[in-house]
Amino acid sequence: MSSIAVPSAGLAPRRAWLTDLPVLLVAVVWGASYLAAKDITTAHTVTAVLVLRFGLVVPVLVAAGRRGLRALTAAQWRGASLLGLVLSGIFLLETYGVVHTSATNAGLIISLTMIFTPLAEAAVTRVRPPRAFLAAAALSVAGVVLLTQGGGFTAPSAGDLLMLLAALARTAHVLFMARIKAVQDADSLSLTTVQLGGAVAVFAALAAVPGTGEAPWTVAAGFGVREWSGLLFLSVFCTLFAFFVQMWAVRRTSPSRVSLLLGTEPLWAAAAGIALGGERLGALGLLGAILVLAGTGWGRRAVA
């Protein structure tokens, strides 16, 4: 998020740990979010679940940041709305993707965003990335190929391809945020509120189109305790808690330290999928997961 960060080197060990722990918890809940979304969503309820998930969040954000929203300029509203449109595409791809693949695959494939973003930035700025980074990118891509080949060398599933497109969409979102000048000085809370509000509008419009799945109120009425618990987990912890922790942490430590901790998300996705979801990677999948994690970690260090 946008703020002037205090260098982490200046923090006492105890204070650094107290700041790092909530950020690490964000990575944990984000990693578990793929399994939670998979557990409560089907191919016919994707848009409805997205409406419910973010419909619970946006009113809270509006109430918390109403002054900042009133201070936004017309150009900032337009820029944030465009980012919201891209964000809606990300969540649609991710949610449809996780329905059609394992939570483990979803979390590991989406981590390729950390590789795609510097590559895309290099293409835009015409500045060649370091050779070490290119090697890390190749390692990560090889890992994804192995990861999606559970029982042998077969075509990746539709869900795997959707998650790959979601990683590309996340990359586009990051680049747009960096290059749309109007939003760079906008308040973080207001910018996030407008983006999520725009995304909810897109989900609601899609849900109203005949043939796109069940209506949100129908899905909500059919939810039991487990489904509502999963939805509240996605809304409260994976969205509200995660957003406010990032805003709080980046003002107390360095953005790079926050990014490094959040980069452990795919580890937790794999752990949740295997420990709680009963998923199995197989020998090739396990090797692919190791390569993805090693490649993304190496790539982050290469461009640090």
PDB file of C-alpha atoms in Angstrom:
ATOM      1  CA  MET A   1       0.000   0.000   0.000  1.00  0.00           C
ATOM      2  CA  SER A   2       1.026   3.587  -0.361  1.00  0.00           C
ATOM      3  CA  SER A   3       2.795   5.229   2.528  1.00  0.00           C
ATOM      4  CA  ILE A   4       6.252   6.207   3.709  1.00  0.00           C
ATOM      5  CA  ALA A   5       7.628   3.097   5.343  1.00  0.00           C
ATOM      6  CA  VAL A   6       9.929   2.936   8.328  1.00  0.00           C
ATOM      7  CA  PRO A   7      12.967   0.772   7.479  1.00  0.00           C
ATOM      8  CA  SER A   8      12.735  -2.578   9.180  1.00  0.00           C
ATOM      9  CA  ALA A   9      16.398  -2.424  10.177  1.00  0.00           C
ATOM     10  CA  GLY A  10      15.474   0.217  12.730  1.00  0.00           C
ATOM     11  CA  LEU A  11      12.951  -1.964  14.511  1.00  0.00           C
ATOM     12  CA  ALA A  12      13.803  -3.756  17.716  1.00  0.00           C
ATOM     13  CA  PRO A  13      13.563  -7.566  17.331  1.00  0.00           C
ATOM     14  CA  ARG A  14      10.476  -7.787  19.544  1.00  0.00           C
ATOM     15  CA  ARG A  15       8.703  -4.963  17.732  1.00  0.00           C
ATOM     16  CA  ALA A  16       9.662  -6.437  14.329  1.00  0.00           C
ATOM     17  CA  TRP A  17       8.172  -9.790  15.354  1.00  0.00           C
ATOM     18  CA  LEU A  18       4.949  -8.143  16.548  1.00  0.00           C
ATOM     19  CA  THR A  19       4.651  -6.429  13.154  1.00  0.00           C
ATOM     20  CA  ASP A  20       5.607  -9.501  11.118  1.00  0.00           C
ATOM     21  CA  LEU A  21       3.185 -11.894  12.791  1.00  0.00           C
ATOM     22  CA  PRO A  22      -0.079 -10.262  11.560  1.00  0.00           C
ATOM     23  CA  VAL A  23       1.380 -10.023   8.027  1.00  0.00           C
ATOM     24  CA  LEU A  24       2.315 -13.697   8.155  1.00  0.00           C
ATOM     25  CA  LEU A  25      -1.255 -14.454   9.268  1.00  0.00           C
ATOM     26  CA  VAL A  26      -2.488 -12.654   6.139  1.00  0.00           C
ATOM     27  CA  ALA A  27      -0.353 -14.976   4.013  1.00  0.00           C
ATOM     28  CA  VAL A  28      -1.796 -17.957   5.900  1.00  0.00           C
ATOM     29  CA  VAL A  29      -5.439 -16.935   5.385  1.00  0.00           C
ATOM     30  CA  TRP A  30      -4.778 -16.058   1.750  1.00  0.00           C
ATOM     31  CA  GLY A  31      -3.245 -19.489   1.259  1.00  0.00           C
ATOM     32  CA  ALA A  32      -6.291 -21.108   2.884  1.00  0.00           C
ATOM     33  CA  SER A  33      -8.682 -18.962   0.825  1.00  0.00           C
ATOM     34  CA  TYR A  34      -8.337 -21.211  -2.238  1.00  0.00           C
ATOM     35  CA  LEU A  35      -9.569 -24.240  -0.317  1.00  0.00           C
ATOM     36  CA  ALA A  36     -12.334 -22.181   1.332  1.00  0.00           C
ATOM     37  CA  ALA A  37     -13.520 -20.831  -2.034  1.00  0.00           C
ATOM     38  CA  LYS A  38     -13.413 -24.300  -3.565  1.00  0.00           C
ATOM     39  CA  ASP A  39     -15.418 -25.708  -0.661  1.00  0.00           C
ATOM     40  CA  ILE A  40     -18.384 -23.310  -0.999  1.00  0.00           C
ATOM     41  CA  THR A  41     -18.405 -22.643  -4.758  1.00  0.00           C
ATOM     42  CA  THR A  42     -19.509 -24.604  -7.815  1.00  0.00           C
ATOM     43  CA  ALA A  43     -19.370 -23.696 -11.490  1.00  0.00           C
ATOM     44  CA  HIS A  44     -23.001 -22.510 -11.213  1.00  0.00           C
ATOM     45  CA  THR A  45     -22.529 -20.305  -8.129  1.00  0.00           C
ATOM     46  CA  VAL A  46     -19.306 -18.396  -8.883  1.00  0.00           C
ATOM     47  CA  THR A  47     -20.848 -14.966  -9.534  1.00  0.00           C
ATOM     48  CA  ALA A  48     -23.336 -15.374  -6.687  1.00  0.00           C
ATOM     49  CA  VAL A  49     -20.597 -16.226  -4.170  1.00  0.00           C
ATOM     50  CA  LEU A  50     -18.516 -13.263  -5.362  1.00  0.00           C
ATOM     51  CA  VAL A  51     -21.491 -10.913  -4.927  1.00  0.00           C
ATOM     52  CA  LEU A  52     -22.036 -12.208  -1.392  1.00  0.00           C
ATOM     53  CA  ARG A  53     -18.349 -12.186  -0.454  1.00  0.00           C
ATOM     54  CA  PHE A  54     -17.632  -8.607  -1.478  1.00  0.00           C
ATOM     55  CA  GLY A  55     -21.133  -7.328  -0.828  1.00  0.00           C
ATOM     56  CA  LEU A  56     -20.448  -7.955   2.862  1.00  0.00           C
ATOM     57  CA  VAL A  57     -17.146  -6.068   2.701  1.00  0.00           C
ATOM     58  CA  VAL A  58     -17.858  -2.918   0.682  1.00  0.00           C
ATOM     59  CA  PRO A  59     -20.336  -1.300   3.144  1.00  0.00           C
ATOM     60  CA  VAL A  60     -17.740  -1.612   5.932  1.00  0.00           C
ATOM     61  CA  LEU A  61     -15.072   0.000   3.754  1.00  0.00           C
ATOM     62  CA  VAL A  62     -17.441   2.804   2.738  1.00  0.00           C
ATOM     63  CA  ALA A  63     -18.285   3.542   6.368  1.00  0.00           C
ATOM     64  CA  ALA A  64     -14.606   3.501   7.371  1.00  0.00           C
ATOM     65  CA  GLY A  65     -13.419   5.730   4.532  1.00  0.00           C
ATOM     66  CA  ARG A  66     -16.348   7.996   3.661  1.00  0.00           C
ATOM     67  CA  ARG A  67     -14.285  11.178   4.095  1.00  0.00           C
ATOM     68  CA  GLY A  68     -11.604   9.942   1.729  1.00  0.00           C
ATOM     69  CA  LEU A  69     -14.208   8.927  -0.844  1.00  0.00           C
ATOM     70  CA  ARG A  70     -15.658  12.440  -0.851  1.00  0.00           C
ATOM     71  CA  ALA A  71     -12.173  13.848  -1.431  1.00  0.00           C
ATOM     72  CA  LEU A  72     -11.498  11.796  -4.573  1.00  0.00           C
ATOM     73  CA  THR A  73     -11.327  13.740  -7.838  1.00  0.00           C
ATOM     74  CA  ALA A  74     -13.225  12.742 -10.983  1.00  0.00           C
ATOM     75  CA  ALA A  75      -9.990  11.456 -12.535  1.00  0.00           C
ATOM     76  CA  GLN A  76      -9.277   9.332  -9.457  1.00  0.00           C
ATOM     77  CA  TRP A  77     -12.793   7.857  -9.602  1.00  0.00           C
ATOM     78  CA  ARG A  78     -12.280   6.960 -13.272  1.00  0.00           C
ATOM     79  CA  GLY A  79      -8.863   5.428 -12.636  1.00  0.00           C
ATOM     80  CA  ALA A  80     -10.061   3.433  -9.632  1.00  0.00           C
ATOM     81  CA  SER A  81     -13.124   2.243 -11.567  1.00  0.00           C
ATOM     82  CA  LEU A  82     -10.893   0.969 -14.378  1.00  0.00           C
ATOM     83  CA  LEU A  83      -8.790  -0.887 -11.825  1.00  0.00           C
ATOM     84  CA  GLY A  84     -12.008  -2.309 -10.365  1.00  0.00           C
ATOM     85  CA  LEU A  85     -12.926  -3.690 -13.781  1.00  0.00           C
ATOM     86  CA  VAL A  86      -9.551  -5.455 -13.983  1.00  0.00           C
ATOM     87  CA  LEU A  87      -9.969  -6.657 -10.395  1.00  0.00           C
ATOM     88  CA  SER A  88     -13.340  -8.195 -11.225  1.00  0.00           C
ATOM     89  CA  GLY A  89     -11.667 -10.167 -14.010  1.00  0.00           C
ATOM     90  CA  ILE A  90      -9.010 -11.404 -11.588  1.00  0.00           C
ATOM     91  CA  PHE A  91     -11.550 -12.695  -9.066  1.00  0.00           C
ATOM     92  CA  LEU A  92     -13.684 -14.312 -11.773  1.00  0.00           C
ATOM     93  CA  LEU A  93     -10.689 -16.127 -13.250  1.00  0.00           C
ATOM     94  CA  GLU A  94      -9.400 -17.181  -9.824  1.00  0.00           C
ATOM     95  CA  THR A  95     -12.772 -18.424  -8.590  1.00  0.00           C
ATOM     96  CA  TYR A  96     -13.693 -20.299 -11.753  1.00  0.00           C
ATOM     97  CA  GLY A  97     -10.126 -21.605 -11.800  1.00  0.00           C
ATOM     98  CA  VAL A  98     -10.140 -22.976  -8.280  1.00  0.00           C
ATOM     99  CA  VAL A  99     -13.471 -24.712  -8.963  1.00  0.00           C
ATOM    100  CA  HIS A 100     -11.814 -26.682 -11.765  1.00  0.00           C
ATOM    101  CA  THR A 101      -8.415 -27.429 -10.211  1.00  0.00           C
ATOM    102  CA  SER A 102      -6.972 -28.246  -6.795  1.00  0.00           C
ATOM    103  CA  ALA A 103      -6.454 -25.593  -4.146  1.00  0.00           C
ATOM    104  CA  THR A 104      -2.765 -26.545  -4.109  1.00  0.00           C
ATOM    105  CA  ASN A 105      -2.356 -25.966  -7.846  1.00  0.00           C
ATOM    106  CA  ALA A 106      -4.300 -22.709  -7.635  1.00  0.00           C
ATOM    107  CA  GLY A 107      -2.094 -21.233  -4.912  1.00  0.00           C
ATOM    108  CA  LEU A 108       1.147 -22.252  -6.569  1.00  0.00           C
ATOM    109  CA  ILE A 109       0.229 -21.177 -10.106  1.00  0.00           C
ATOM    110  CA  ILE A 110      -1.008 -17.753  -8.967  1.00  0.00           C
ATOM    111  CA  SER A 111       2.391 -17.196  -7.323  1.00  0.00           C
ATOM    112  CA  LEU A 112       3.790 -16.793 -10.850  1.00  0.00           C
ATOM    113  CA  THR A 113       2.521 -13.207 -10.645  1.00  0.00           C
ATOM    114  CA  MET A 114       5.792 -12.451  -8.831  1.00  0.00           C
ATOM    115  CA  ILE A 115       7.638 -13.570 -11.975  1.00  0.00           C
ATOM    116  CA  PHE A 116       5.257 -12.155 -14.601  1.00  0.00           C
ATOM    117  CA  THR A 117       5.170  -8.648 -13.121  1.00  0.00           C
ATOM    118  CA  PRO A 118       8.899  -7.816 -13.465  1.00  0.00           C
ATOM    119  CA  LEU A 119       8.912  -9.407 -16.931  1.00  0.00           C
ATOM    120  CA  ALA A 120       5.968  -7.261 -18.037  1.00  0.00           C
ATOM    121  CA  GLU A 121       7.527  -4.180 -16.485  1.00  0.00           C
ATOM    122  CA  ALA A 122      10.750  -4.897 -18.377  1.00  0.00           C
ATOM    123  CA  ALA A 123       8.802  -5.181 -21.643  1.00  0.00           C
ATOM    124  CA  VAL A 124       7.073  -1.848 -21.012  1.00  0.00           C
ATOM    125  CA  THR A 125      10.189   0.036 -19.925  1.00  0.00           C
ATOM    126  CA  ARG A 126      12.504  -1.791 -22.388  1.00  0.00           C
ATOM    127  CA  VAL A 127      14.943  -2.533 -19.560  1.00  0.00           C
ATOM    128  CA  ARG A 128      16.267  -6.083 -19.675  1.00  0.00           C
ATOM    129  CA  PRO A 129      15.861  -7.940 -16.379  1.00  0.00           C
ATOM    130  CA  PRO A 130      18.906  -9.574 -14.750  1.00  0.00           C
ATOM    131  CA  ARG A 131      19.968 -12.967 -16.098  1.00  0.00           C
ATOM    132  CA  ALA A 132      19.383 -14.487 -12.666  1.00  0.00           C
ATOM    133  CA  PHE A 133      15.773 -13.367 -12.827  1.00  0.00           C
ATOM    134  CA  LEU A 134      15.285 -14.897 -16.304  1.00  0.00           C
ATOM    135  CA  ALA A 135      16.714 -18.165 -14.995  1.00  0.00           C
ATOM    136  CA  ALA A 136      14.331 -18.005 -12.009  1.00  0.00           C
ATOM    137  CA  ALA A 137      11.391 -17.380 -14.351  1.00  0.00           C
ATOM    138  CA  ALA A 138      12.333 -20.414 -16.455  1.00  0.00           C
ATOM    139  CA  LEU A 139      12.588 -22.517 -13.283  1.00  0.00           C
ATOM    140  CA  SER A 140       9.123 -21.411 -12.165  1.00  0.00           C
ATOM    141  CA  VAL A 141       7.543 -22.139 -15.554  1.00  0.00           C
ATOM    142  CA  ALA A 142       9.119 -25.606 -15.553  1.00  0.00           C
ATOM    143  CA  GLY A 143       7.682 -26.120 -12.077  1.00  0.00           C
ATOM    144  CA  VAL A 144       4.166 -25.207 -13.230  1.00  0.00           C
ATOM    145  CA  VAL A 145       4.442 -27.655 -16.132  1.00  0.00           C
ATOM    146  CA  LEU A 146       5.345 -30.455 -13.710  1.00  0.00           C
ATOM    147  CA  LEU A 147       2.787 -29.325 -11.134  1.00  0.00           C
ATOM    148  CA  THR A 148      -0.098 -29.724 -13.595  1.00  0.00           C
ATOM    149  CA  GLN A 149       0.986 -33.201 -14.719  1.00  0.00           C
ATOM    150  CA  GLY A 150      -0.200 -35.222 -11.732  1.00  0.00           C
ATOM    151  CA  GLY A 151      -0.412 -38.627 -13.417  1.00  0.00           C
ATOM    152  CA  GLY A 152       1.924 -38.008 -16.354  1.00  0.00           C
ATOM    153  CA  PHE A 153       2.475 -35.616 -19.217  1.00  0.00           C
ATOM    154  CA  THR A 154      -1.083 -34.684 -20.136  1.00  0.00           C
ATOM    155  CA  ALA A 155      -2.733 -31.377 -21.015  1.00  0.00           C
ATOM    156  CA  PRO A 156      -3.196 -28.982 -18.062  1.00  0.00           C
ATOM    157  CA  SER A 157      -6.767 -28.768 -16.763  1.00  0.00           C
ATOM    158  CA  ALA A 158      -9.083 -25.873 -17.557  1.00  0.00           C
ATOM    159  CA  GLY A 159      -8.686 -24.698 -13.968  1.00  0.00           C
ATOM    160  CA  ASP A 160      -4.908 -24.600 -14.265  1.00  0.00           C
ATOM    161  CA  LEU A 161      -5.173 -22.469 -17.418  1.00  0.00           C
ATOM    162  CA  LEU A 162      -7.669 -20.124 -15.741  1.00  0.00           C
ATOM    163  CA  MET A 163      -5.313 -19.672 -12.785  1.00  0.00           C
ATOM    164  CA  LEU A 164      -2.501 -18.887 -15.230  1.00  0.00           C
ATOM    165  CA  LEU A 165      -4.715 -16.230 -16.847  1.00  0.00           C
ATOM    166  CA  ALA A 166      -5.511 -14.902 -13.355  1.00  0.00           C
ATOM    167  CA  ALA A 167      -1.778 -14.525 -12.676  1.00  0.00           C
ATOM    168  CA  LEU A 168      -1.458 -12.548 -15.926  1.00  0.00           C
ATOM    169  CA  ALA A 169      -4.462 -10.418 -14.943  1.00  0.00           C
ATOM    170  CA  ARG A 170      -2.889  -9.705 -11.543  1.00  0.00           C
ATOM    171  CA  THR A 171       0.223  -8.573 -13.391  1.00  0.00           C
ATOM    172  CA  ALA A 172      -1.859  -6.201 -15.538  1.00  0.00           C
ATOM    173  CA  HIS A 173      -3.528  -4.819 -12.406  1.00  0.00           C
ATOM    174  CA  VAL A 174      -0.155  -4.059 -10.794  1.00  0.00           C
ATOM    175  CA  LEU A 175       1.111  -2.335 -13.952  1.00  0.00           C
ATOM    176  CA  PHE A 176      -2.061  -0.267 -14.299  1.00  0.00           C
ATOM    177  CA  MET A 177      -1.790   0.862 -10.676  1.00  0.00           C
ATOM    178  CA  ALA A 178       1.776   1.972 -11.326  1.00  0.00           C
ATOM    179  CA  ARG A 179       1.024   3.756 -14.608  1.00  0.00           C
ATOM    180  CA  ILE A 180      -2.367   5.411 -14.039  1.00  0.00           C
ATOM    181  CA  LYS A 181      -1.149   8.722 -12.645  1.00  0.00           C
ATOM    182  CA  ALA A 182      -4.521   9.791 -11.271  1.00  0.00           C
ATOM    183  CA  VAL A 183      -4.623   7.004  -8.664  1.00  0.00           C
ATOM    184  CA  GLN A 184      -1.049   7.249  -7.434  1.00  0.00           C
ATOM    185  CA  ASP A 185      -1.857  10.005  -4.934  1.00  0.00           C
ATOM    186  CA  ALA A 186      -5.229   8.552  -3.936  1.00  0.00           C
ATOM    187  CA  ASP A 187      -5.902   7.395  -0.395  1.00  0.00           C
ATOM    188  CA  SER A 188      -5.348   3.612  -0.174  1.00  0.00           C
ATOM    189  CA  LEU A 189      -8.626   2.919   1.610  1.00  0.00           C
ATOM    190  CA  SER A 190     -10.657   4.977  -0.864  1.00  0.00           C
ATOM    191  CA  LEU A 191      -8.908   3.410  -3.844  1.00  0.00           C
ATOM    192  CA  THR A 192      -9.603  -0.100  -2.559  1.00  0.00           C
ATOM    193  CA  THR A 193     -13.238   0.741  -1.772  1.00  0.00           C
ATOM    194  CA  VAL A 194     -13.930   2.044  -5.276  1.00  0.00           C
ATOM    195  CA  GLN A 195     -12.204  -0.951  -6.859  1.00  0.00           C
ATOM    196  CA  LEU A 196     -14.135  -3.499  -4.810  1.00  0.00           C
ATOM    197  CA  GLY A 197     -17.374  -1.572  -5.305  1.00  0.00           C
ATOM    198  CA  GLY A 198     -16.836  -1.628  -9.061  1.00  0.00           C
ATOM    199  CA  ALA A 199     -16.041  -5.341  -8.941  1.00  0.00           C
ATOM    200  CA  VAL A 200     -19.255  -6.059  -7.000  1.00  0.00           C
ATOM    201  CA  ALA A 201     -21.230  -4.119  -9.633  1.00  0.00           C
ATOM    202  CA  VAL A 202     -19.705  -6.317 -12.358  1.00  0.00           C
ATOM    203  CA  PHE A 203     -20.487  -9.513 -10.423  1.00  0.00           C
ATOM    204  CA  ALA A 204     -24.073  -8.391  -9.767  1.00  0.00           C
ATOM    205  CA  ALA A 205     -24.582  -7.524 -13.451  1.00  0.00           C
ATOM    206  CA  LEU A 206     -23.273 -10.927 -14.525  1.00  0.00           C
ATOM    207  CA  ALA A 207     -25.415 -12.707 -11.928  1.00  0.00           C
ATOM    208  CA  ALA A 208     -28.503 -10.982 -13.363  1.00  0.00           C
ATOM    209  CA  VAL A 209     -27.861 -12.372 -16.862  1.00  0.00           C
ATOM    210  CA  PRO A 210     -29.979 -15.491 -17.512  1.00  0.00           C
ATOM    211  CA  GLY A 211     -27.965 -18.671 -17.731  1.00  0.00           C
ATOM    212  CA  THR A 212     -24.961 -17.438 -15.741  1.00  0.00           C
ATOM    213  CA  GLY A 213     -25.828 -19.401 -12.624  1.00  0.00           C
ATOM    214  CA  GLU A 214     -27.919 -19.176  -9.492  1.00  0.00           C
ATOM    215  CA  ALA A 215     -28.991 -15.826  -8.040  1.00  0.00           C
ATOM    216  CA  PRO A 216     -27.082 -14.580  -4.968  1.00  0.00           C
ATOM    217  CA  TRP A 217     -30.162 -14.669  -2.729  1.00  0.00           C
ATOM    218  CA  THR A 218     -30.921 -18.248  -3.819  1.00  0.00           C
ATOM    219  CA  VAL A 219     -27.379 -19.337  -3.006  1.00  0.00           C
ATOM    220  CA  ALA A 220     -27.468 -17.506   0.337  1.00  0.00           C
ATOM    221  CA  ALA A 221     -30.753 -19.177   1.278  1.00  0.00           C
ATOM    222  CA  GLY A 222     -29.265 -22.586   0.545  1.00  0.00           C
ATOM    223  CA  PHE A 223     -26.119 -22.046   2.594  1.00  0.00           C
ATOM    224  CA  GLY A 224     -25.701 -24.018   5.773  1.00  0.00           C
ATOM    225  CA  VAL A 225     -23.409 -23.320   8.719  1.00  0.00           C
ATOM    226  CA  ARG A 226     -20.322 -24.600   6.896  1.00  0.00           C
ATOM    227  CA  GLU A 227     -20.941 -22.504   3.792  1.00  0.00           C
ATOM    228  CA  TRP A 228     -21.640 -19.329   5.771  1.00  0.00           C
ATOM    229  CA  SER A 229     -18.508 -19.955   7.844  1.00  0.00           C
ATOM    230  CA  GLY A 230     -16.474 -20.251   4.650  1.00  0.00           C
ATOM    231  CA  LEU A 231     -18.029 -17.108   3.191  1.00  0.00           C
ATOM    232  CA  LEU A 232     -17.394 -15.095   6.358  1.00  0.00           C
ATOM    233  CA  PHE A 233     -13.811 -16.372   6.405  1.00  0.00           C
ATOM    234  CA  LEU A 234     -13.309 -15.096   2.842  1.00  0.00           C
ATOM    235  CA  SER A 235     -15.006 -11.761   3.576  1.00  0.00           C
ATOM    236  CA  VAL A 236     -13.745 -10.938   7.057  1.00  0.00           C
ATOM    237  CA  PHE A 237     -10.272 -12.480   7.151  1.00  0.00           C
ATOM    238  CA  CYS A 238      -9.177 -12.745   3.509  1.00  0.00           C
ATOM    239  CA  THR A 239     -10.444  -9.271   2.592  1.00  0.00           C
ATOM    240  CA  LEU A 240     -11.076  -6.899   5.519  1.00  0.00           C
ATOM    241  CA  PHE A 241      -8.427  -8.260   7.882  1.00  0.00           C
ATOM    242  CA  ALA A 242      -5.867  -8.636   5.089  1.00  0.00           C
ATOM    243  CA  PHE A 243      -6.378  -5.115   3.763  1.00  0.00           C
ATOM    244  CA  PHE A 244      -6.171  -3.357   7.116  1.00  0.00           C
ATOM    245  CA  VAL A 245      -3.145  -5.394   8.253  1.00  0.00           C
ATOM    246  CA  GLN A 246      -1.272  -4.416   5.085  1.00  0.00           C
ATOM    247  CA  MET A 247      -2.097  -0.733   5.636  1.00  0.00           C
ATOM    248  CA  TRP A 248      -1.009  -0.990   9.264  1.00  0.00           C
ATOM    249  CA  ALA A 249       2.181  -2.994   8.636  1.00  0.00           C
ATOM    250  CA  VAL A 250       3.555  -0.975   5.740  1.00  0.00           C
ATOM    251  CA  ARG A 251       3.598   2.092   8.012  1.00  0.00           C
ATOM    252  CA  ARG A 252       5.732   0.251  10.569  1.00  0.00           C
ATOM    253  CA  THR A 253       8.140  -1.767   8.455  1.00  0.00           C
ATOM    254  CA  SER A 254       9.426  -1.809   4.876  1.00  0.00           C
ATOM    255  CA  PRO A 255       7.251  -2.700   1.860  1.00  0.00           C
ATOM    256  CA  SER A 256       9.870  -5.269   0.816  1.00  0.00           C
ATOM    257  CA  ARG A 257       9.593  -7.001   4.208  1.00  0.00           C
ATOM    258  CA  VAL A 258       5.799  -7.106   3.880  1.00  0.00           C
ATOM    259  CA  SER A 259       6.104  -8.446   0.326  1.00  0.00           C
ATOM    260  CA  LEU A 260       8.528 -11.150   1.443  1.00  0.00           C
ATOM    261  CA  LEU A 261       6.160 -12.365   4.152  1.00  0.00           C
ATOM    262  CA  LEU A 262       3.138 -12.301   1.835  1.00  0.00           C
ATOM    263  CA  GLY A 263       5.218 -14.256  -0.668  1.00  0.00           C
ATOM    264  CA  THR A 264       4.824 -17.319   1.562  1.00  0.00           C
ATOM    265  CA  GLU A 265       1.157 -17.543   0.466  1.00  0.00           C
ATOM    266  CA  PRO A 266       1.705 -20.495  -1.939  1.00  0.00           C
ATOM    267  CA  LEU A 267       3.308 -22.497   0.872  1.00  0.00           C
ATOM    268  CA  TRP A 268       0.155 -22.123   2.955  1.00  0.00           C
ATOM    269  CA  ALA A 269      -2.065 -22.865  -0.054  1.00  0.00           C
ATOM    270  CA  ALA A 270      -0.247 -26.149  -0.569  1.00  0.00           C
ATOM    271  CA  ALA A 271      -0.332 -26.929   3.151  1.00  0.00           C
ATOM    272  CA  ALA A 272      -4.097 -26.268   3.379  1.00  0.00           C
ATOM    273  CA  GLY A 273      -4.850 -28.270   0.253  1.00  0.00           C
ATOM    274  CA  ILE A 274      -2.851 -31.279   1.411  1.00  0.00           C
ATOM    275  CA  ALA A 275      -3.603 -31.212   5.156  1.00  0.00           C
ATOM    276  CA  LEU A 276      -7.257 -30.123   5.077  1.00  0.00           C
ATOM    277  CA  GLY A 277      -8.416 -30.835   1.533  1.00  0.00           C
ATOM    278  CA  GLY A 278      -6.944 -34.303   1.200  1.00  0.00           C
ATOM    279  CA  GLU A 279      -5.143 -33.320  -2.001  1.00  0.00           C
ATOM    280  CA  ARG A 280      -2.108 -35.222  -3.283  1.00  0.00           C
ATOM    281  CA  LEU A 281       0.602 -33.893  -5.566  1.00  0.00           C
ATOM    282  CA  GLY A 282       2.383 -37.083  -6.610  1.00  0.00           C
ATOM    283  CA  ALA A 283       6.125 -37.217  -7.326  1.00  0.00           C
ATOM    284  CA  LEU A 284       6.022 -34.942 -10.394  1.00  0.00           C
ATOM    285  CA  GLY A 285       3.651 -32.512  -8.714  1.00  0.00           C
ATOM    286  CA  LEU A 286       5.818 -32.322  -5.592  1.00  0.00           C
ATOM    287  CA  LEU A 287       8.893 -31.617  -7.709  1.00  0.00           C
ATOM    288  CA  GLY A 288       6.946 -28.963  -9.631  1.00  0.00           C
ATOM    289  CA  ALA A 289       5.796 -27.291  -6.392  1.00  0.00           C
ATOM    290  CA  ILE A 290       9.384 -27.148  -5.137  1.00  0.00           C
ATOM    291  CA  LEU A 291      10.528 -25.600  -8.431  1.00  0.00           C
ATOM    292  CA  VAL A 292       7.745 -22.987  -8.358  1.00  0.00           C
ATOM    293  CA  LEU A 293       8.586 -21.952  -4.809  1.00  0.00           C
ATOM    294  CA  ALA A 294      12.317 -21.929  -5.502  1.00  0.00           C
ATOM    295  CA  GLY A 295      11.866 -19.963  -8.725  1.00  0.00           C
ATOM    296  CA  THR A 296       9.591 -17.311  -7.256  1.00  0.00           C
ATOM    297  CA  GLY A 297      11.855 -16.903  -4.223  1.00  0.00           C
ATOM    298  CA  TRP A 298      14.957 -16.626  -6.402  1.00  0.00           C
ATOM    299  CA  GLY A 299      13.171 -14.207  -8.717  1.00  0.00           C
ATOM    300  CA  ARG A 300      12.168 -11.910  -5.848  1.00  0.00           C
ATOM    301  CA  ARG A 301      15.759 -11.750  -4.639  1.00  0.00           C
ATOM    302  CA  ALA A 302      17.084 -11.157  -8.170  1.00  0.00           C
ATOM    303  CA  VAL A 303      15.011  -7.994  -8.650  1.00  0.00           C
ATOM    304  CA  ALA A 304      15.156  -6.745  -5.058  1.00  0.00           C
TER     305      ALA A 304
END
